[in-house]
Each structure stands twice: as C-alpha cells, then as structure tokens.
CSV table of C-alpha atoms and ligand atoms in Angstrom, one decimal:
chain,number,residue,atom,x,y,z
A,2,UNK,CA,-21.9,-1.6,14.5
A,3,UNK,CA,-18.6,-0.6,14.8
A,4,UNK,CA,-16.3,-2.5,12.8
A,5,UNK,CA,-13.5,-4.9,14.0
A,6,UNK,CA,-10.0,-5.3,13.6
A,7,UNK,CA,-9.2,-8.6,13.0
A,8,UNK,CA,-5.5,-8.9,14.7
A,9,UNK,CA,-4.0,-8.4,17.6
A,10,UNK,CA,0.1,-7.8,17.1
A,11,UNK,CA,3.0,-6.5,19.0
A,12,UNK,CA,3.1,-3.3,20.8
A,13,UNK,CA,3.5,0.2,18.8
A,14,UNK,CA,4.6,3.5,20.8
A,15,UNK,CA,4.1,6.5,19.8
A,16,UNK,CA,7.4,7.2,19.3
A,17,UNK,CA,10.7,6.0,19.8
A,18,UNK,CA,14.3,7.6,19.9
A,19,UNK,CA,16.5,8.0,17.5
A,20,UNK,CA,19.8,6.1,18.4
A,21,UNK,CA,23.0,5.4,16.1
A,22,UNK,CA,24.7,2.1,16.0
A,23,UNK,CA,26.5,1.2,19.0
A,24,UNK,CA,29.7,1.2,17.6
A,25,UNK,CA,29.5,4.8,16.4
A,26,UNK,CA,28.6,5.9,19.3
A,27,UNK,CA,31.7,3.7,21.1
A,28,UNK,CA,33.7,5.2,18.7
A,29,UNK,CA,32.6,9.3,19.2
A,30,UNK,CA,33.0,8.5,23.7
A,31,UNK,CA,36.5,6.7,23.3
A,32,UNK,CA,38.7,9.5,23.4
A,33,UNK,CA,36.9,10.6,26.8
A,34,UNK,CA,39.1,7.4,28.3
A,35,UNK,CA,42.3,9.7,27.6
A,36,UNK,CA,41.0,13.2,28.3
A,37,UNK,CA,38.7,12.9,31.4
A,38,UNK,CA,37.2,15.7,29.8
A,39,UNK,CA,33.2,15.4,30.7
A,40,UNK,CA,31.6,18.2,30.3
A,41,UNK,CA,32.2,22.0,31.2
A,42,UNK,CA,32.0,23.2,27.0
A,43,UNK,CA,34.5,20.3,26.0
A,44,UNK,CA,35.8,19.5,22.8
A,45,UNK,CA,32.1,17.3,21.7
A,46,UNK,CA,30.2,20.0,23.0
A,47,UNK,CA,32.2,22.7,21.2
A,48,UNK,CA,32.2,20.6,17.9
A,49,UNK,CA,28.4,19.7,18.0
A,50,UNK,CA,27.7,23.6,18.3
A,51,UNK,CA,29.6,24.1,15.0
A,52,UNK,CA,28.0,20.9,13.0
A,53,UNK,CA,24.6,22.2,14.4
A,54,UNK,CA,25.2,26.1,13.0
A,55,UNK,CA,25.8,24.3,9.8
A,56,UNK,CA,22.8,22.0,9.6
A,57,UNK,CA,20.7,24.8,11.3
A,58,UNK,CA,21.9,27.4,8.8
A,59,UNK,CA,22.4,29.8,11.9
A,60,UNK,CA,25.1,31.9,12.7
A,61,UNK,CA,24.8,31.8,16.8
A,62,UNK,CA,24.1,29.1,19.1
A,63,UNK,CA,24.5,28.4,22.1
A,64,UNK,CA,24.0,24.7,23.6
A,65,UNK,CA,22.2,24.0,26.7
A,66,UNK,CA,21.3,21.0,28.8
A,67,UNK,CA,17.4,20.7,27.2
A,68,UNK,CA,15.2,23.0,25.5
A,69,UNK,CA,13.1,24.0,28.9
A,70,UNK,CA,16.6,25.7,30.1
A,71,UNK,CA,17.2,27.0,26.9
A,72,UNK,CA,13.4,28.7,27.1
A,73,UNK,CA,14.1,29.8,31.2
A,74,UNK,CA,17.4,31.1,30.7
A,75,UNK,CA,16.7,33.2,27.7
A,76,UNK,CA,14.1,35.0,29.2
A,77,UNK,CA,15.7,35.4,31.6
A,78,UNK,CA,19.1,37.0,29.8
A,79,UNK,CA,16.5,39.4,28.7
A,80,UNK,CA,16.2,40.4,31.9
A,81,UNK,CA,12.3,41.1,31.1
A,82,UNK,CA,9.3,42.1,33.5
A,83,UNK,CA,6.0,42.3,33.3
A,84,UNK,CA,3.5,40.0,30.8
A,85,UNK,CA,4.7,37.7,27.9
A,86,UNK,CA,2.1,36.6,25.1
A,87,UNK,CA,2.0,33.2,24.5
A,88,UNK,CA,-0.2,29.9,24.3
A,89,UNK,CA,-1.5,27.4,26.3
A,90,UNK,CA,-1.6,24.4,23.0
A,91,UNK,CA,2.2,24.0,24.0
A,92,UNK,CA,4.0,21.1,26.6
A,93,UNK,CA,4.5,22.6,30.3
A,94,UNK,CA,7.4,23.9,29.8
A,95,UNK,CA,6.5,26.8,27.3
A,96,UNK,CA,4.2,28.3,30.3
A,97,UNK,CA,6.5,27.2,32.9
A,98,UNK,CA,9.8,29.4,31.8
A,99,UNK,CA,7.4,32.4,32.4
A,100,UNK,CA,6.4,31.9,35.6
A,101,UNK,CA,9.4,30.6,36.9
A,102,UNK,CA,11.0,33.9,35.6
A,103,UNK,CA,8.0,35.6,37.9
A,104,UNK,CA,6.4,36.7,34.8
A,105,UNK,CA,2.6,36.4,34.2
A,106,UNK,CA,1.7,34.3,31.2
A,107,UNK,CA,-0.7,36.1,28.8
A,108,UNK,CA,-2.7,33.6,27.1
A,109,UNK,CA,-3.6,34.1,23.5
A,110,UNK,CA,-5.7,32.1,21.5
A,111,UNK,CA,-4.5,29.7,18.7
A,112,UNK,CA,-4.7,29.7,14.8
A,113,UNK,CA,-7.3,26.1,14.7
A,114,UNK,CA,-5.6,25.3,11.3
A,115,UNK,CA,-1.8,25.7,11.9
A,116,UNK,CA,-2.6,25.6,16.3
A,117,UNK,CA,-0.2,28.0,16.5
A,118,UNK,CA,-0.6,31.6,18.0
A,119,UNK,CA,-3.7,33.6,16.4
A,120,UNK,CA,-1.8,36.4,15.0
A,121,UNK,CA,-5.3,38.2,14.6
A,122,UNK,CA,-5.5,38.0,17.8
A,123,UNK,CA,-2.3,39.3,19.5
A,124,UNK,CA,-2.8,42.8,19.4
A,125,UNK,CA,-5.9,43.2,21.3
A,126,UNK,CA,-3.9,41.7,24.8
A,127,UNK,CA,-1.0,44.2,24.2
A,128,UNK,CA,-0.8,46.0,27.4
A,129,UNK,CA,1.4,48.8,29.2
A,130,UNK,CA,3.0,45.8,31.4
A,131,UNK,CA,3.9,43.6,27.9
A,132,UNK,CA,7.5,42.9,27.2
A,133,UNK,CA,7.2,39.8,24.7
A,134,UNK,CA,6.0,37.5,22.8
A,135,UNK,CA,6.5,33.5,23.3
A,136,UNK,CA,5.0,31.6,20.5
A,137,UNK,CA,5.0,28.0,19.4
A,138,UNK,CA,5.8,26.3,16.0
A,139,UNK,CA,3.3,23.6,17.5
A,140,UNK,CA,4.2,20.3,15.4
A,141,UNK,CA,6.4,22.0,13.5
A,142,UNK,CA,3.7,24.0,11.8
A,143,UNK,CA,5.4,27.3,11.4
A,144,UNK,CA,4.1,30.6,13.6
A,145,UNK,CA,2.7,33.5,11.3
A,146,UNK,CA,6.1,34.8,11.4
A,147,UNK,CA,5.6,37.8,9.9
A,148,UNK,CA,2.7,39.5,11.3
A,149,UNK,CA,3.5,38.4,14.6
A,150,UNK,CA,6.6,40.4,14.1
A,151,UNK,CA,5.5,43.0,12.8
A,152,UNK,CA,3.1,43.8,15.7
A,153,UNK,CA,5.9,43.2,18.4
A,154,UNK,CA,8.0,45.5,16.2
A,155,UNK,CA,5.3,48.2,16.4
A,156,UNK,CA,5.1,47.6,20.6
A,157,UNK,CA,9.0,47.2,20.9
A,158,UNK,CA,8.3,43.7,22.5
A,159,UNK,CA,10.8,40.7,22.2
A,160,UNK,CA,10.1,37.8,20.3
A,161,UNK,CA,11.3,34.7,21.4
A,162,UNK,CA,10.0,31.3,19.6
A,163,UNK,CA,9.7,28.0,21.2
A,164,UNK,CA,11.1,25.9,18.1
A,165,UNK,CA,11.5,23.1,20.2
A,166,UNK,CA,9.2,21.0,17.7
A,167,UNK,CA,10.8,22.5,14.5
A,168,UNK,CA,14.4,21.4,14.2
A,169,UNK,CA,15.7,21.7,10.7
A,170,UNK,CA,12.7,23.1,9.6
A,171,UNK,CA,13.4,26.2,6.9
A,172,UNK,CA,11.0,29.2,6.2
A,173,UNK,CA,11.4,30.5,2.4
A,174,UNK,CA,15.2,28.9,2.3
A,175,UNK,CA,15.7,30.3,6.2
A,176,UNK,CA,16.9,28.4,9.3
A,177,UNK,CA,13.7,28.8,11.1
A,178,UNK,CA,16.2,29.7,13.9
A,179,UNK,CA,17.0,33.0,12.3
A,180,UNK,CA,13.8,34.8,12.9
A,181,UNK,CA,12.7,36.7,16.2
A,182,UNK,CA,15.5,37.6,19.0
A,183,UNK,CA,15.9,33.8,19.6
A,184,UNK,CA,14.7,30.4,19.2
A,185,UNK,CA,14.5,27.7,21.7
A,186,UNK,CA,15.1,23.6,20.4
A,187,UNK,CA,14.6,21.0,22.0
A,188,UNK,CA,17.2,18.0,21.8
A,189,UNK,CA,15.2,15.5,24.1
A,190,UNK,CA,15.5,11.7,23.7
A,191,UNK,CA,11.7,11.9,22.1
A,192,UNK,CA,12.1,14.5,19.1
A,193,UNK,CA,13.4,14.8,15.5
A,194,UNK,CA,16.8,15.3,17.0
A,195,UNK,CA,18.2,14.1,20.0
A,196,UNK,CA,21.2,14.3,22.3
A,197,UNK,CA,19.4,12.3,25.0
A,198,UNK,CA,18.6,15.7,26.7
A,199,UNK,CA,19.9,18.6,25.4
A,200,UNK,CA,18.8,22.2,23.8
A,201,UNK,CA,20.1,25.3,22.2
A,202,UNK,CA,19.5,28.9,22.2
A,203,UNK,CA,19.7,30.5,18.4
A,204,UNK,CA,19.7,34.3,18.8
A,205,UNK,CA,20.2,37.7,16.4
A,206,UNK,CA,22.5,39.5,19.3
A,207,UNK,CA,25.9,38.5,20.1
A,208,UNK,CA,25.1,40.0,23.2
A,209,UNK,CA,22.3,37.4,24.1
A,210,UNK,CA,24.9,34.2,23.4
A,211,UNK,CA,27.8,35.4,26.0
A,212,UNK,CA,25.1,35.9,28.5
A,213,UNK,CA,23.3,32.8,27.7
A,214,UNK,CA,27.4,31.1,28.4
A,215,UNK,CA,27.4,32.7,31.8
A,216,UNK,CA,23.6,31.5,33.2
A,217,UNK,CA,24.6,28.0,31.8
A,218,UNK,CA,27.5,27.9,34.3
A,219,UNK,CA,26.3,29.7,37.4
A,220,UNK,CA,27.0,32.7,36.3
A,221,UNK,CA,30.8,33.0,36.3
A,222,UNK,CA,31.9,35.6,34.1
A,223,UNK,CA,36.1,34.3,34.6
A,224,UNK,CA,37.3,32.3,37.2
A,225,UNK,CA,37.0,34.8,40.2
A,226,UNK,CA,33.8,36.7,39.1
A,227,UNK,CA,29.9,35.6,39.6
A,228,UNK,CA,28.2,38.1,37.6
A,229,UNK,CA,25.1,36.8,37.9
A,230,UNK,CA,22.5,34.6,39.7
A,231,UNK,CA,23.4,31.5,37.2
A,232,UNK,CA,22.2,28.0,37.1
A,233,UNK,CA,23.5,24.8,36.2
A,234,UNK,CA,22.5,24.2,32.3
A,235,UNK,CA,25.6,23.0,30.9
A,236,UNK,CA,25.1,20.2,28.4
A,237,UNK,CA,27.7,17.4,28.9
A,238,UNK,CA,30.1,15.4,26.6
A,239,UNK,CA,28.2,12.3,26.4
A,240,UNK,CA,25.2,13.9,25.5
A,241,UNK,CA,26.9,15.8,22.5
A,242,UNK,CA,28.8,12.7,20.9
A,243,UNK,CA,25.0,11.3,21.4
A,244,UNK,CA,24.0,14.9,19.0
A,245,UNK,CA,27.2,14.1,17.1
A,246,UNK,CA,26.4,10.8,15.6
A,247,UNK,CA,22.1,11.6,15.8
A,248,UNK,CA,23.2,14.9,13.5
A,249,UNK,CA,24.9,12.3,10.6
A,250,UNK,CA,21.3,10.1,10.6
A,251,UNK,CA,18.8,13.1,11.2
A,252,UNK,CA,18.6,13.8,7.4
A,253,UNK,CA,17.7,10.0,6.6
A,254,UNK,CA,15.6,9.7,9.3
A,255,UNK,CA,13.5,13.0,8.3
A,256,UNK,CA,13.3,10.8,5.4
A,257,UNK,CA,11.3,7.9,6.5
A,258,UNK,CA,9.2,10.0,8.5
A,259,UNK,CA,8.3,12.2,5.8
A,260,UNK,CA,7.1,8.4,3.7
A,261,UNK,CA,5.5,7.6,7.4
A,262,UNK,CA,3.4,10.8,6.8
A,263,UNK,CA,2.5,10.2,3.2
A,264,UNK,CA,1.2,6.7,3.9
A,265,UNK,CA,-0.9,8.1,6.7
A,266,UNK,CA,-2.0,11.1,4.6
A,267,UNK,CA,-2.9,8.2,1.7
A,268,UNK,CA,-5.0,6.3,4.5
A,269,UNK,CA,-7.1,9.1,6.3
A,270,UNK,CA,-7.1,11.8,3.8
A,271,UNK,CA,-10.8,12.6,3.1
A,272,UNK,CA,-12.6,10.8,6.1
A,273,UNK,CA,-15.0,12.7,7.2
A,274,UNK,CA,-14.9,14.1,10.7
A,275,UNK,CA,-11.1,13.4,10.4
A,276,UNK,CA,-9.2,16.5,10.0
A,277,UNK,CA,-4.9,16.2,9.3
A,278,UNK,CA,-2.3,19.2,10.3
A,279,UNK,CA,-1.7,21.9,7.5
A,280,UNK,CA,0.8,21.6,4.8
A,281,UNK,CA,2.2,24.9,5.1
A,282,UNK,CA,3.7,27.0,1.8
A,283,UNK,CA,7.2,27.9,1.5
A,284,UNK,CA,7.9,25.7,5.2
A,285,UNK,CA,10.6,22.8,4.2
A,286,UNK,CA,8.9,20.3,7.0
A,287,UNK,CA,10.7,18.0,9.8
A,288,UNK,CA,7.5,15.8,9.6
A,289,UNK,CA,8.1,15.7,13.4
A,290,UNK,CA,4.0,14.0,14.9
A,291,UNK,CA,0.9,13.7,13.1
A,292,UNK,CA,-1.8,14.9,14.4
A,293,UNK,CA,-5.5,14.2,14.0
A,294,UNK,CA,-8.3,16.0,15.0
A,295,UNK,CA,-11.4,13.9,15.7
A,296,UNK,CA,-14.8,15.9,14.8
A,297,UNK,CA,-16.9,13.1,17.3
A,298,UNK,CA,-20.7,14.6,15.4
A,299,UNK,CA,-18.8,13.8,11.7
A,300,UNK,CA,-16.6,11.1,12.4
A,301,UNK,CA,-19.4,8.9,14.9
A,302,UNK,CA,-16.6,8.5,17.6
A,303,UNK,CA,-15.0,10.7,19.7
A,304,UNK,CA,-11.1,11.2,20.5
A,305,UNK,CA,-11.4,9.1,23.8
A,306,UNK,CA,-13.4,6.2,21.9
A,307,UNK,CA,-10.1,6.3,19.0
A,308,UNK,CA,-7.7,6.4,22.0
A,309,UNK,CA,-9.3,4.1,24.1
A,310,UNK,CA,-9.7,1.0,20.5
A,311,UNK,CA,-6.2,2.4,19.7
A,312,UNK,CA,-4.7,0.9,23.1
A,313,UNK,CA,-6.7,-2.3,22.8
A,314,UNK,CA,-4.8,-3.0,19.9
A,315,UNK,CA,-1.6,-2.0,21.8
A,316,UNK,CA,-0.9,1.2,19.7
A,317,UNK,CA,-0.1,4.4,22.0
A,318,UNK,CA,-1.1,7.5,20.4
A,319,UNK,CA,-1.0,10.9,22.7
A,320,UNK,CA,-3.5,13.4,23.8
A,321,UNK,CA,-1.0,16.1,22.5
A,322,UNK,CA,-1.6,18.9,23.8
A,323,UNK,CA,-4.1,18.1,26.9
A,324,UNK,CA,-4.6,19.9,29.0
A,325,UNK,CA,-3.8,23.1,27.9
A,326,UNK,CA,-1.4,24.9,30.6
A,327,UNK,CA,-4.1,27.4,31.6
A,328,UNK,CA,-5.9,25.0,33.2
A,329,UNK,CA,-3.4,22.9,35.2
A,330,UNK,CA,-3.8,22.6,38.8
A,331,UNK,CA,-0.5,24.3,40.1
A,332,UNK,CA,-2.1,27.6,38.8
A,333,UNK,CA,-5.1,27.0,40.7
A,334,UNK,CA,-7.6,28.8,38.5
A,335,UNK,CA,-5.9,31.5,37.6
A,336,UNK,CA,-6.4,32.0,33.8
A,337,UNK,CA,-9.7,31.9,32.4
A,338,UNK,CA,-9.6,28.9,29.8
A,339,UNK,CA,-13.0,30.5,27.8
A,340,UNK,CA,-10.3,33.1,26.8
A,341,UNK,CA,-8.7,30.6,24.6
A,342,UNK,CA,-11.6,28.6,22.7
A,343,UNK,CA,-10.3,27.0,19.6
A,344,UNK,CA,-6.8,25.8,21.8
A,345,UNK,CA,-10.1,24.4,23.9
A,346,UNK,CA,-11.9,23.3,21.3
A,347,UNK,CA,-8.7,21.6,19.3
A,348,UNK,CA,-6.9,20.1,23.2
A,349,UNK,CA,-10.2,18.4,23.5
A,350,UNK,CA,-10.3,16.5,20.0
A,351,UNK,CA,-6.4,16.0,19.0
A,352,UNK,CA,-4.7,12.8,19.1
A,353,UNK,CA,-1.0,12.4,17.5
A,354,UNK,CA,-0.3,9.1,16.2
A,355,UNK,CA,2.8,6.9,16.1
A,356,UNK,CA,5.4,8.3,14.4
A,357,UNK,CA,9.3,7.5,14.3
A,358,UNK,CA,11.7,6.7,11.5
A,359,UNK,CA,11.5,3.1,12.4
A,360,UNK,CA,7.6,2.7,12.5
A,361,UNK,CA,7.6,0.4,9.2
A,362,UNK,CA,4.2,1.1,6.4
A,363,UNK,CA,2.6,-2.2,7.8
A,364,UNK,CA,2.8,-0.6,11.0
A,365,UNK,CA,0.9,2.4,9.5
A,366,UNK,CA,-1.4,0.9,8.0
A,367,UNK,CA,-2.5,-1.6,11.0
A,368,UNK,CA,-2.8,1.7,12.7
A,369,UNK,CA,-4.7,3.6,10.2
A,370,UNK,CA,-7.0,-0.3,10.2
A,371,UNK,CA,-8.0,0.6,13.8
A,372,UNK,CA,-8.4,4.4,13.6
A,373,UNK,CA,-10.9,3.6,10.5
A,374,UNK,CA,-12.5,1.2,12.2
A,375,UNK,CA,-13.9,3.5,14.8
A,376,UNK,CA,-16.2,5.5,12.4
A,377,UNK,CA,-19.6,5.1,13.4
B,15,PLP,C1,10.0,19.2,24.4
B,15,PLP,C2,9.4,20.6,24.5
B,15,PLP,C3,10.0,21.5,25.4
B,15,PLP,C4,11.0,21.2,26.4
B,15,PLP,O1,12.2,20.7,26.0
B,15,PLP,P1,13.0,19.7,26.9
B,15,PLP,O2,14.3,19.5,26.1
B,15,PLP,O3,12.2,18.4,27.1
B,15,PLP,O4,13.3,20.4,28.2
B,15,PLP,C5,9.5,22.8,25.3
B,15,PLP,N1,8.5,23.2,24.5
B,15,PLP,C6,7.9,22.3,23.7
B,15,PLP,C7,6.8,22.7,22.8
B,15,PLP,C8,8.3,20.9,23.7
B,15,PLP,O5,7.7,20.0,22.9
C-alpha cells in the first residue's frame, strides 16, 4: 500500500506572480495622470530599458511587448531562410517564431541531464539550407554555450538563444544575455521577472537593436517612412512601471526561491526513481521551477499517478514540457518525434513543482509529504 497523507489544506498553484505593494506601484503610474504618455517608448519604458542593462549586465536591449515577439521579431531582423536548429523540450512559442517566420524547424535532440540542446548532436543536422541555431536555457539550466558556438561559428550560422527561462542568470561572471547574436527574455506575469507581459531582445550588433525599434512599431523608420513590414510589439507604460518596481524585489525574491529549492532538494534528494535538475558549474542560478523526473520502474509510480495524488491534495504541479512541439496537432505529423528520444523520453516523466517566492517551507514540505507518499 501506498501511503496516506493525512491533511487536506488550502489550495497551492504552481506558481504565482510576483507583484509589488500597491502603493509602489500607485506611486511609479501617477505621473501618467499629467503626461498622457501611455506607451510608444515613453519615459517608463525608456528607464526600465536602462535599469534592466544594469541588472542584466548587457550593453543592448531592446524591450518588447513579451518574449514570443522578442523570439519572432528577431528572426526575423535577421532576415534568415531556410532551416533553424532547435528543440522541441521548449513552450510553443520557441517552435512557433520559426514557422511563423516560414522557416522549417529542425528538431534536435536534448542533453537528458541539463534538457537542453545535445550539443553532440548538432552537427550531424547541419545542412546546405541551415541558417541558425535556436536553443533553450530550459529551466534556466544553461545551453552548452560554448560548443554550440563553436560549431555555428564553423557553419557561419546565427545563434539566437531563447533565455526566456534564465533572467539574471550569469555564466562565469557574464550576463547570460551576452552570448550568441541575441537572447530572447521573457517578462510574462508567470516568470522570475515580470512586467505583466513584456520581453526583451539582448543582441552583440547595434545593427540588430535599431531594426528590432522599427518591427516593434510597424516598421516606421521616421514619421513619413515604412521601411519594413512591421508589427505591433511595443511594450506599454503600465507594463514597465509594473518591470520598474518587480526589478527593485527580483533580487529578494530570487532569494526565497533559491531557500524554496534547498528545502525541496533536502526532502527528495536521494529517492530513488526521483531524479532533480542539474546544478550547473560556474552558472549563478535564478532558481526559476523545479523540475522532477519520475523513473515509474524505480520510483513504483508514475508521473500521471504523482500528478494525479498531487491535485487531490489541491497542489498544481505542471507537465512542463508536454507535449513536445514536434508533435502538436497544428503540424499534423510533420516531424518525426523518434528523432528526438531523450526530449521523449524526459516530456513523458517531468513534472515541475510549485515554486514562487511566496510558497512558505510548510508549503514545501506538505508537498514534498504527498510526492513521498506516492512511492510504491
Ligand atoms: C514564456 C516563454 C516564452 C514566451 O514568452 P511570452 O512572454 O509568454 O511571450 C518563450 N519561450 C519559453 C521557453 C518560455 O518559457
């Protein structure tokens, strides 16, 4: 027998967004009332860019209304054609920006201890029709940076990371935004950082930034001249006073999550069957989910069984990432998901658990209580 969990309490969520006392927030909007100014690159949105270059330790950024924009637009600044190299353990989006841009997604296989791109693996799906390489720092865990760069260097291929999971993070002292021809956050209402929705492009070319300016605001290129076929991607005021007073908590808040993680790690370290993420060396972390991989033959009880106990006792944990994008329906078959085992293998097994700075230890441990529980 299974055993039992003894209380039923209130509702946990897997995560929760990061606000800042009302009053700050009151206080960062009430100029607005004088200026009318709402959005259009405003005087939050121009400030928020400069506090982020500081936090971020980058020296380009340009803001944009969420991190799937900041991922479409970029590619397609890069005016690129052809096949981009990427992953299907990612959210929709990742696989979306290609194929929007009518490029074909080239799935390659994940790493299944970081779950991030198989460097090893990269090569071998170089083709003639390549132009670049869109990788994931899935969780935060960091990308193998440097031979995944050193191959596209050796092809001439861009390199554009999906960061969208690794604000703040630094690689050997480095804004993780500084490596690659760009990185693409994520500022959504349900990550480390938030500015309700919002994202931002960090690049190497000054080039890349003005152009990035432009397809934010339909293209204009001066008040008289549409350049290009632009879109609407401009993040507005309200949103960066939200970044604003998020960006003076998001160091206290990394904080509690990182004590969140240790308690977990504490609890479920050493199960067997259980298997945590990666603790990566030289990668300052944003502790952004925690992720477990359920081993059903080890552990006695598979990842649907954890889920399933987990929402009895009113905890929400997420099947993060499932499905992997190579299989969802509005591709109809078109990639060949046995090209991509261990994303298969890890989709198929991975559960995140709760994790926000407010989730308290007791919270933790009742979920840890249930999770335990389920070993057969
Ligand atoms: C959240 C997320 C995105 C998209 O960001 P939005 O701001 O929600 O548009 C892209 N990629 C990954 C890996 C994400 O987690």
């Amino acid at each position: 027998m299974k055993g039992d969990v003894p209380y039923m309490d209130s509702k946990i969520l897997v995560t929760r967004s990061s606000m800042p006392g009302m009053e700050e927030y009151i206080d960062e909007i009430r100029e607005m009332w004088d200026s009318h100014w709402l959005t259009n690159m405003g005087p939050k949105h121009q400030k928020l860019e400069e506090e982020l270059k500081k936090y971020l330790g980058l020296d380009h950024i340009e803001l944009l209304v969420n991190g799937h924009m900041a991922l479409e637009l970029t590619l397609q600044a890069m005016n690129l054609q052809g096949e981009v190299i990427t992953t299907p353990f990612t959210f929709a989006s990742t696989t979306h920006a290609i194929v929007r841009n009518g490029l074909k997604p080239v799935f390659c296989d994940i790493d299944p201890v970081t779950y991030t791109m198989d460097a090893g693996k990269l090569e071998k799906l170089i083709t003639d029709y390549t132009c670049a390489v869109l990788p994931v720092h899935v969780y935060g865990n960091i990308c193998n940076i440097e031979e995944i760069e050193r191959i596209a260097h050796k092809y001439e291929l861009k390199v554009i990371y999906d960061a969208a999971h690794a604000f703040g993070e630094t690689y050997h002292g480095k804004g993780i935004g500084s490596f690659g021809d760009a990185s693409c956050f994520s500022f959504h209402a349900t990550k480390v950082f938030n500015s309700i929705e919002g994202g931002a492009v960090s690049y190497r070319e000054k080039w890349l930034g003005d152009y990035l300016y432009e397809l934010k605001n339909f293209g204009f290129h001066g008040p008289e001249e549409v350049s290009e076929v632009g879109a609407n991607a401009k993040l507005n005021e309200f949103s960066a006073s939200m970044g604003l007073c998020n960006l003076r908590h998001v160091d206290e808040e990394i904080q509690k999550r990182k004590k969140i993680v240790e308690r977990y790690r504490e609890r479920l370290e050493g199960i067997d069957g259980i298997r945590l993420n990666v603790v990566q060396d030289g990668v300052k972390s944003n502790y952004s989910y925690f992720p477990v991989v359920f081993e059903e033959k080890q552990f006695g009880a598979s990842r649907a069984e954890v889920f399933d106990r987990l929402a009895e006792h009113g905890i929400g944990a997420r099947k993060y990432f499932y499905p992997l994008t190579n299989t969802f329906s509005c591709f109809h078959r078109r990639f060949d998901v046995s090209k991509t085992p261990a994303a298969l293998h890890i989709s198929k097994r991975v559960l995140t658990l709760p994790l926000y700075a407010g989730l308290g230890l007791s919270d933790v441990d009742r979920i840890c209580d249930v999770v335990v529980s389920c070993k057969g």
